[in-house]
PDB file of C-alpha atoms in Angstrom:
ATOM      1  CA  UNK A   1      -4.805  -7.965 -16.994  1.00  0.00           C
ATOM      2  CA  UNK A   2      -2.822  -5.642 -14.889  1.00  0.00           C
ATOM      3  CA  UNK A   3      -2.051  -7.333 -11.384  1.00  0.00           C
ATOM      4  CA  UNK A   4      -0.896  -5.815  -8.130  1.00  0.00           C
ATOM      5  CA  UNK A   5       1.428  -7.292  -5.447  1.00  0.00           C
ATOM      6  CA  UNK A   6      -0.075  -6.524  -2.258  1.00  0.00           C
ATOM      7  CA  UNK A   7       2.912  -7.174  -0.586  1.00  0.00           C
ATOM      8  CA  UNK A   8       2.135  -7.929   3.441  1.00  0.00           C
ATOM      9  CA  UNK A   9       4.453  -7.854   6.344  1.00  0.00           C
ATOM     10  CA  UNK A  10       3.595  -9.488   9.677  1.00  0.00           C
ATOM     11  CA  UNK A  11       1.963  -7.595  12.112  1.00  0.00           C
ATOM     12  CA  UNK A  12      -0.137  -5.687   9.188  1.00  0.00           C
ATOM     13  CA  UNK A  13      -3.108  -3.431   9.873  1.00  0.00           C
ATOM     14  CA  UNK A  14      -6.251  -5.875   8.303  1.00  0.00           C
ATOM     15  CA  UNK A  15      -8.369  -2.670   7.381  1.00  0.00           C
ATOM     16  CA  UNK A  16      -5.426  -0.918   5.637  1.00  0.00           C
ATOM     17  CA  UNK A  17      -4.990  -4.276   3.304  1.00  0.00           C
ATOM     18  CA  UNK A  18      -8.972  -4.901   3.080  1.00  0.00           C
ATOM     19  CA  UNK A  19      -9.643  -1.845   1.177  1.00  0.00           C
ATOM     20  CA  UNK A  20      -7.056  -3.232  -1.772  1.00  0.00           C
ATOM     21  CA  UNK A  21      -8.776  -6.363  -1.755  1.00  0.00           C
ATOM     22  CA  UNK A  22     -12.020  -4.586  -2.030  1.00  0.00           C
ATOM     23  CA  UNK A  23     -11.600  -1.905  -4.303  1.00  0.00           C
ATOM     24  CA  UNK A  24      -9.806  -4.447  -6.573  1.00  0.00           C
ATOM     25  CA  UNK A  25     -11.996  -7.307  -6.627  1.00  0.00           C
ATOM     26  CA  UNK A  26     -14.821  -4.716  -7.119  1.00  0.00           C
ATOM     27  CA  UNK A  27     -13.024  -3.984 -10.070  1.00  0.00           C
ATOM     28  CA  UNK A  28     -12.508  -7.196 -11.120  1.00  0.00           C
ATOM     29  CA  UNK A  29     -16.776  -8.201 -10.826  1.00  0.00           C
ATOM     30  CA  UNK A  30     -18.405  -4.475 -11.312  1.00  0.00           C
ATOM     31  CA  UNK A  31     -15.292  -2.372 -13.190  1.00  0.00           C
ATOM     32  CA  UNK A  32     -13.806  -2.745 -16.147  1.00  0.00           C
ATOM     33  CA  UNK A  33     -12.324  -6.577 -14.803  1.00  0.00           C
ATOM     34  CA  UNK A  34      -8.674  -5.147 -15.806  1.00  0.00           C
ATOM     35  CA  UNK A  35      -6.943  -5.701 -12.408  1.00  0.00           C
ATOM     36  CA  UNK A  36      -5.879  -8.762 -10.413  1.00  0.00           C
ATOM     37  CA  UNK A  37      -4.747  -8.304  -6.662  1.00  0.00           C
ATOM     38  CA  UNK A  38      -2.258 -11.224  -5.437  1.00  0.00           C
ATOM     39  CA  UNK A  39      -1.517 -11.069  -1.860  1.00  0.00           C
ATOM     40  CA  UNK A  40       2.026 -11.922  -0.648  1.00  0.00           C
ATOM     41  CA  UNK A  41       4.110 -12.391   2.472  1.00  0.00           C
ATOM     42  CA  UNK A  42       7.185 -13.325   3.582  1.00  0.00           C
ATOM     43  CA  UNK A  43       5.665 -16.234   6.104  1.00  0.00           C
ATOM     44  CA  UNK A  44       3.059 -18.641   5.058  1.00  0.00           C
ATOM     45  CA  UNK A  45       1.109 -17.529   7.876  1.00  0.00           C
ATOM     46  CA  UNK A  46       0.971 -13.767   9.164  1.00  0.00           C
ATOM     47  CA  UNK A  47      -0.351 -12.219  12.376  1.00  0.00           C
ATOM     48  CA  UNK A  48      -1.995  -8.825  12.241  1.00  0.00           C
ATOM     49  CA  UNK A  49      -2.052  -5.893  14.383  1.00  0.00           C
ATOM     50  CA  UNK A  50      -5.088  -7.157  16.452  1.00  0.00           C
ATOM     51  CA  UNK A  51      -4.618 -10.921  16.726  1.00  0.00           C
ATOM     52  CA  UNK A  52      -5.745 -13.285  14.052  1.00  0.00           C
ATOM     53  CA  UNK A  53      -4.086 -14.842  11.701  1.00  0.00           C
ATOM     54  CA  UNK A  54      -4.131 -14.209   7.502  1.00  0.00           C
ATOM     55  CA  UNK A  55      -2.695 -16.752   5.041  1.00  0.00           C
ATOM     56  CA  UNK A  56      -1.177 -15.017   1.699  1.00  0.00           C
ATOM     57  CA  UNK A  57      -1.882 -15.950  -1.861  1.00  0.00           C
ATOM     58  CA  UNK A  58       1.835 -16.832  -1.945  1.00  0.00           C
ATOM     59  CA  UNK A  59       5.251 -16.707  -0.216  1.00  0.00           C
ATOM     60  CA  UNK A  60       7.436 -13.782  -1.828  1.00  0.00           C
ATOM     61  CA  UNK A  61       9.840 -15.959  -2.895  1.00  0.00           C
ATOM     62  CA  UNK A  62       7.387 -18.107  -5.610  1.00  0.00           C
ATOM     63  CA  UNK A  63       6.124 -15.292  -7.516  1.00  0.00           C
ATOM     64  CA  UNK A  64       8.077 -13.133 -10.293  1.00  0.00           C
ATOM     65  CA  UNK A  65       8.442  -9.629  -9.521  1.00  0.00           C
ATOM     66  CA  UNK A  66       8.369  -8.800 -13.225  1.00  0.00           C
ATOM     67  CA  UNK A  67       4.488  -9.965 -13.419  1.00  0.00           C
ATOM     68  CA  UNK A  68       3.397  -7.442 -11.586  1.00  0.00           C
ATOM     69  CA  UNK A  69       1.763  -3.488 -12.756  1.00  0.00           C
ATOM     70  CA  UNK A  70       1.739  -2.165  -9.154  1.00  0.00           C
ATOM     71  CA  UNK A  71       2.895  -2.616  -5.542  1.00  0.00           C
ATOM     72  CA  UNK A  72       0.217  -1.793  -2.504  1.00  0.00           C
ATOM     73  CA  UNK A  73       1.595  -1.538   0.829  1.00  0.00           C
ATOM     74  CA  UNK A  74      -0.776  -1.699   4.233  1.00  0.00           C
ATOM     75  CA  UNK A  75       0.776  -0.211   7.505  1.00  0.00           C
ATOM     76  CA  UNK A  76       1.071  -1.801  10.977  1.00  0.00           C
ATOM     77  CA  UNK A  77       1.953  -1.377  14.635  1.00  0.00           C
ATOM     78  CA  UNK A  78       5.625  -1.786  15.704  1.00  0.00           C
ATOM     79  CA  UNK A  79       3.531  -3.595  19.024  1.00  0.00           C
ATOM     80  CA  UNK A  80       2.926  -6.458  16.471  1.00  0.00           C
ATOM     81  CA  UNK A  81       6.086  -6.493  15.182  1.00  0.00           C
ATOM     82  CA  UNK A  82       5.191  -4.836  11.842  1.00  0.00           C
ATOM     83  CA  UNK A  83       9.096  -3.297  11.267  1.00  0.00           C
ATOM     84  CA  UNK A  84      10.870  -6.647  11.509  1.00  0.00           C
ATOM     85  CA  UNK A  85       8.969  -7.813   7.880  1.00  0.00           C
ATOM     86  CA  UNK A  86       8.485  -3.990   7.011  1.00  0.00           C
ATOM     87  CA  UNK A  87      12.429  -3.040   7.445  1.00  0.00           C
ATOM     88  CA  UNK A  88      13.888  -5.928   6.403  1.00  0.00           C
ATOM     89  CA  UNK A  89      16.063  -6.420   2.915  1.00  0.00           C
ATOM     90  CA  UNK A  90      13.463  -9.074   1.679  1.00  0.00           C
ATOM     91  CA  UNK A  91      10.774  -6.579   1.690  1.00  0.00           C
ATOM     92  CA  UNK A  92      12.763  -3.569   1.142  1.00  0.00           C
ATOM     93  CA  UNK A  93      14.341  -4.632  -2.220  1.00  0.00           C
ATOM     94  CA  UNK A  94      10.885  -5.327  -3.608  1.00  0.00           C
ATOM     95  CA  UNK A  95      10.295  -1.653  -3.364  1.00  0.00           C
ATOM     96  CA  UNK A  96      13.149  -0.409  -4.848  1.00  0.00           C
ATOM     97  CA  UNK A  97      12.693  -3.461  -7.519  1.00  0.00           C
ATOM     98  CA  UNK A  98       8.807  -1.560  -8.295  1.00  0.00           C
ATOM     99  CA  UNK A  99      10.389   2.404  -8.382  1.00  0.00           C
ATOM    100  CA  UNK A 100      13.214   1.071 -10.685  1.00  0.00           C
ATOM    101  CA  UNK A 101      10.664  -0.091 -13.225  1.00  0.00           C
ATOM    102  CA  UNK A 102       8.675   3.516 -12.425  1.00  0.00           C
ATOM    103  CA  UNK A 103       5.530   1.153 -11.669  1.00  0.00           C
ATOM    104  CA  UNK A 104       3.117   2.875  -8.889  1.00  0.00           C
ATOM    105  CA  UNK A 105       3.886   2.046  -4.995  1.00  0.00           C
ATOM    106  CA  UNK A 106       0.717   2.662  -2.596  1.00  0.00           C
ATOM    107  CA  UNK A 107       1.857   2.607   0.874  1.00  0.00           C
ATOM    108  CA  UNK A 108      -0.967   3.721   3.078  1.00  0.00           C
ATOM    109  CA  UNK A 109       0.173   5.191   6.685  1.00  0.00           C
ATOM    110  CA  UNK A 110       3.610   3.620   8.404  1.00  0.00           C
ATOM    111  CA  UNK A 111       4.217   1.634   5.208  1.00  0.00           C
ATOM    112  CA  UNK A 112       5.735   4.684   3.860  1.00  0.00           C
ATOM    113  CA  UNK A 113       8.671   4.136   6.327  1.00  0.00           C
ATOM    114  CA  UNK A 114       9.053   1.125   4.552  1.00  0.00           C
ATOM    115  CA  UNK A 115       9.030   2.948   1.169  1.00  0.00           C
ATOM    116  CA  UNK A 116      11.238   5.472   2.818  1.00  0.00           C
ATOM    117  CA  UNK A 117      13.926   2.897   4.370  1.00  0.00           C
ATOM    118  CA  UNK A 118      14.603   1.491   0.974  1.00  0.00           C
ATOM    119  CA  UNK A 119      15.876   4.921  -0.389  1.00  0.00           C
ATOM    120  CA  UNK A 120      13.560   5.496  -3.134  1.00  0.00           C
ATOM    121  CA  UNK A 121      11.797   8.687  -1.025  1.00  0.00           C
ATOM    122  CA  UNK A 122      15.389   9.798  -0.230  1.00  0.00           C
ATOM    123  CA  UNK A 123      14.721  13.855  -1.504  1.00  0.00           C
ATOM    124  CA  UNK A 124      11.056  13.235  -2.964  1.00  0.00           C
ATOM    125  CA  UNK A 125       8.012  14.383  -0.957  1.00  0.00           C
ATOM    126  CA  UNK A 126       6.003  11.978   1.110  1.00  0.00           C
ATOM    127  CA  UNK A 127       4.243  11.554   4.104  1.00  0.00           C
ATOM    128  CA  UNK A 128       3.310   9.341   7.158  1.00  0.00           C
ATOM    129  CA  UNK A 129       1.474   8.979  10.171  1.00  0.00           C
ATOM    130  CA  UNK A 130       1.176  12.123  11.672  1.00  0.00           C
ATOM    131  CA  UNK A 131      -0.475  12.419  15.037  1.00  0.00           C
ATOM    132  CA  UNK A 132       1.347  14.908  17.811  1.00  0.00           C
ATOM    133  CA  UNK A 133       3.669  13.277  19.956  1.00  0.00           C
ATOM    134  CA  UNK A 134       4.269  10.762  17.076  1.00  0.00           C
ATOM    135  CA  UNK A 135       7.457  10.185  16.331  1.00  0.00           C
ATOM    136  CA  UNK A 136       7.073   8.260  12.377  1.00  0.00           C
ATOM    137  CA  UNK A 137       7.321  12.071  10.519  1.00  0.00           C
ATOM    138  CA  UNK A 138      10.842  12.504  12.294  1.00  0.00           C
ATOM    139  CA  UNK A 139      12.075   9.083  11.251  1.00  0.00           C
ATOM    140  CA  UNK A 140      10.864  10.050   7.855  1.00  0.00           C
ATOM    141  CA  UNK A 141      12.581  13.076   7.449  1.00  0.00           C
ATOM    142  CA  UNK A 142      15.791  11.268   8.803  1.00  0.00           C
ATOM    143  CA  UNK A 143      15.233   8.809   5.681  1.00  0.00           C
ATOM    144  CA  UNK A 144      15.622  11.821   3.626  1.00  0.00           C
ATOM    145  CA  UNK A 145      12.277  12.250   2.384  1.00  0.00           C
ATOM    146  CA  UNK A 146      10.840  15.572   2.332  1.00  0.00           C
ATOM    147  CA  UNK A 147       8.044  15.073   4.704  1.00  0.00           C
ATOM    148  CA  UNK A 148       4.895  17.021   3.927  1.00  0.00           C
ATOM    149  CA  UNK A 149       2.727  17.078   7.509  1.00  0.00           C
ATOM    150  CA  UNK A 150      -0.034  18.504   6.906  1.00  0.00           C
ATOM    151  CA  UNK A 151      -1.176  16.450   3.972  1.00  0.00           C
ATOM    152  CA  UNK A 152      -3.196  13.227   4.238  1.00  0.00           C
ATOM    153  CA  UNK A 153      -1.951  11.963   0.893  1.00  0.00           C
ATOM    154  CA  UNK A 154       1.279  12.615  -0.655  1.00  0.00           C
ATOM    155  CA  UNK A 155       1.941  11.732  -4.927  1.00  0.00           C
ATOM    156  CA  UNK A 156       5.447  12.191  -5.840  1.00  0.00           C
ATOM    157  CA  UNK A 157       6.043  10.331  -9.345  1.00  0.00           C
ATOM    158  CA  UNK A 158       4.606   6.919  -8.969  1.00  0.00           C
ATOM    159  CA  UNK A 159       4.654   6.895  -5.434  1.00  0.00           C
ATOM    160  CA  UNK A 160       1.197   7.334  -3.131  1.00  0.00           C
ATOM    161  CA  UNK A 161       2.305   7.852   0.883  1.00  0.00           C
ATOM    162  CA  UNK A 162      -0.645   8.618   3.423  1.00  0.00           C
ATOM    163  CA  UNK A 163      -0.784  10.012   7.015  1.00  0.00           C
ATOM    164  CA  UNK A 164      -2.868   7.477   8.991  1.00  0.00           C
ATOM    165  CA  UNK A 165      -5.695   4.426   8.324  1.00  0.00           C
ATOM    166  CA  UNK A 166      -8.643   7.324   7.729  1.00  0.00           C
ATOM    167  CA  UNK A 167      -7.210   7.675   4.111  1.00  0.00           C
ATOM    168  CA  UNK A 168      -6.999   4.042   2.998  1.00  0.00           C
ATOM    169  CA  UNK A 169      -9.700   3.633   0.850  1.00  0.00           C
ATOM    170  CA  UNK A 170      -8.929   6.824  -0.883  1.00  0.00           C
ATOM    171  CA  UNK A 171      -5.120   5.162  -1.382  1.00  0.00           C
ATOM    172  CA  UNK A 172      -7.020   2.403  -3.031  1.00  0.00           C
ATOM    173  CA  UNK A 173      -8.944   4.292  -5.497  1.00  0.00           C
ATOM    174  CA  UNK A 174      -6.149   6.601  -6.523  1.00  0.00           C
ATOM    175  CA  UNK A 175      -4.208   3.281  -7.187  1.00  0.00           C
ATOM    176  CA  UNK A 176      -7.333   2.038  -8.984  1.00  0.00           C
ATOM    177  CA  UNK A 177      -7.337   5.577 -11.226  1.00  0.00           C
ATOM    178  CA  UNK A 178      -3.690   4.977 -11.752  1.00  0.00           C
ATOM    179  CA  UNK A 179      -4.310   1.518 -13.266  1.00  0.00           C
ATOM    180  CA  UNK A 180      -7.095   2.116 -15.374  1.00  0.00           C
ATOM    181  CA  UNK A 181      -9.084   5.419 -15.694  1.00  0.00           C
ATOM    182  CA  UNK A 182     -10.965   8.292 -13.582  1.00  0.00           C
ATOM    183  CA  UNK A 183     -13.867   7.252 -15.525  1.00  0.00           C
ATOM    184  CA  UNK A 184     -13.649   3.263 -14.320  1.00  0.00           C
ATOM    185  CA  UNK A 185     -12.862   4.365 -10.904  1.00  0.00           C
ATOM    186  CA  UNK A 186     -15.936   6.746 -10.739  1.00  0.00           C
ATOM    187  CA  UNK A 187     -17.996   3.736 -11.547  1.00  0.00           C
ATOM    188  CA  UNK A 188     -16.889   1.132  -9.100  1.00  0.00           C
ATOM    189  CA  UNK A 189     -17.274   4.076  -6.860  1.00  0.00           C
ATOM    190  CA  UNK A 190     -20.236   4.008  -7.423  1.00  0.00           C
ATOM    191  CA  UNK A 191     -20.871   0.497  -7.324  1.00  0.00           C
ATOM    192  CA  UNK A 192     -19.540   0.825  -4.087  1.00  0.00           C
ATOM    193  CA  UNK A 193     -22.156   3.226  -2.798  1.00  0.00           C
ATOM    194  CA  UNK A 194     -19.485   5.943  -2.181  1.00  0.00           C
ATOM    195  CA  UNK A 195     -20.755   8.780  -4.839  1.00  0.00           C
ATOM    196  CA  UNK A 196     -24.399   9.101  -5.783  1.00  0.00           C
TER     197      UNK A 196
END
């Protein structure tokens, strides 16, 4: 069983972490039932973006990093205070702890500033939200990561970085590919309803 840390900060976008918990516990009932998604935060309750409250699986520091295939990362708004988590060494060290072991990182929209604060982007491609008058890209490219704008999702190695919310699900099914097979992930996409 291959399991994935979906590792939440506070102030988290719930859409950008509901299509890992989807996509994965599809896979768990309809797939091939390879994959185990075990949500984690640094607070035993978290706030998202737009109000309500989420409870995690478990706190970050009761689980073993070492048990874990892959590390899935949802954005958030700075508004709910999505950087203090995101940016902090806690949070930032279980990144770097993931690249070091060359196990894949999916960090969909401003969670790739997280990915890019810890130093593993630092002169690797990647990408993050990128709407005018925005200023993540620039912050990006001041982490050192070659930023690639015009893409909606970046692959450099084992690391997936996207542009904005619109390309979450398609985060979670590249994950999903990575983890098991095109062949699997065509199927629960189709389980799904996304592919006829």
């Amino acid at each position: 069983m291959k399991k994935i840390l979906l590792l939440l900060a506070n102030g988290f976008e719930s859409y950008e972490a509901s299509v890992f918990t989807d996509v994965f516990g599809w896979n768990l009932y309809e797939g091939d039932r390879t994959t185990e998604l075990v949500s984690v935060g640094l607070h035993s309750v978290l706030e998202c973006t737009w109000g309500y409250s989420c409870i995690p699986m478990h706190q970050l520091q009761e689980i073993e990093l070492g048990d874990f295939d892959a590390l899935a990362i949802p954005g958030g708004f700075g508004e709910a205070n999505f950087y203090e988590d995101a940016f902090s060494e806690e949070f930032l060290e279980v990144i770097r702890e993931f690249d070091q072991q060359n196990k894949p990182i999916a960090a969909i929209c401003v969670a790739g500033l997280a990915v890019a604060k810890s130093g593993v982007l630092s002169g690797r491609t990647g990408t993050t939200y990128r709407f005018k008058n925005n200023p993540r890209q620039m912050q990006m490219r001041q982490l050192g990561v070659q930023v690639l704008s015009t893409e909606r999702i970046v692959e450099d190695q084992n690391i997936i970085t996207s542009s904005s919310p619109e390309t979450a699900l398609d985060v979670a099914f590249r994950l999903l590919e990575k983890l098991t097979s095109k062949e699997n992930t065509f199927e629960v996409k189709q389980r799904m309803g996304f592919t006829k």
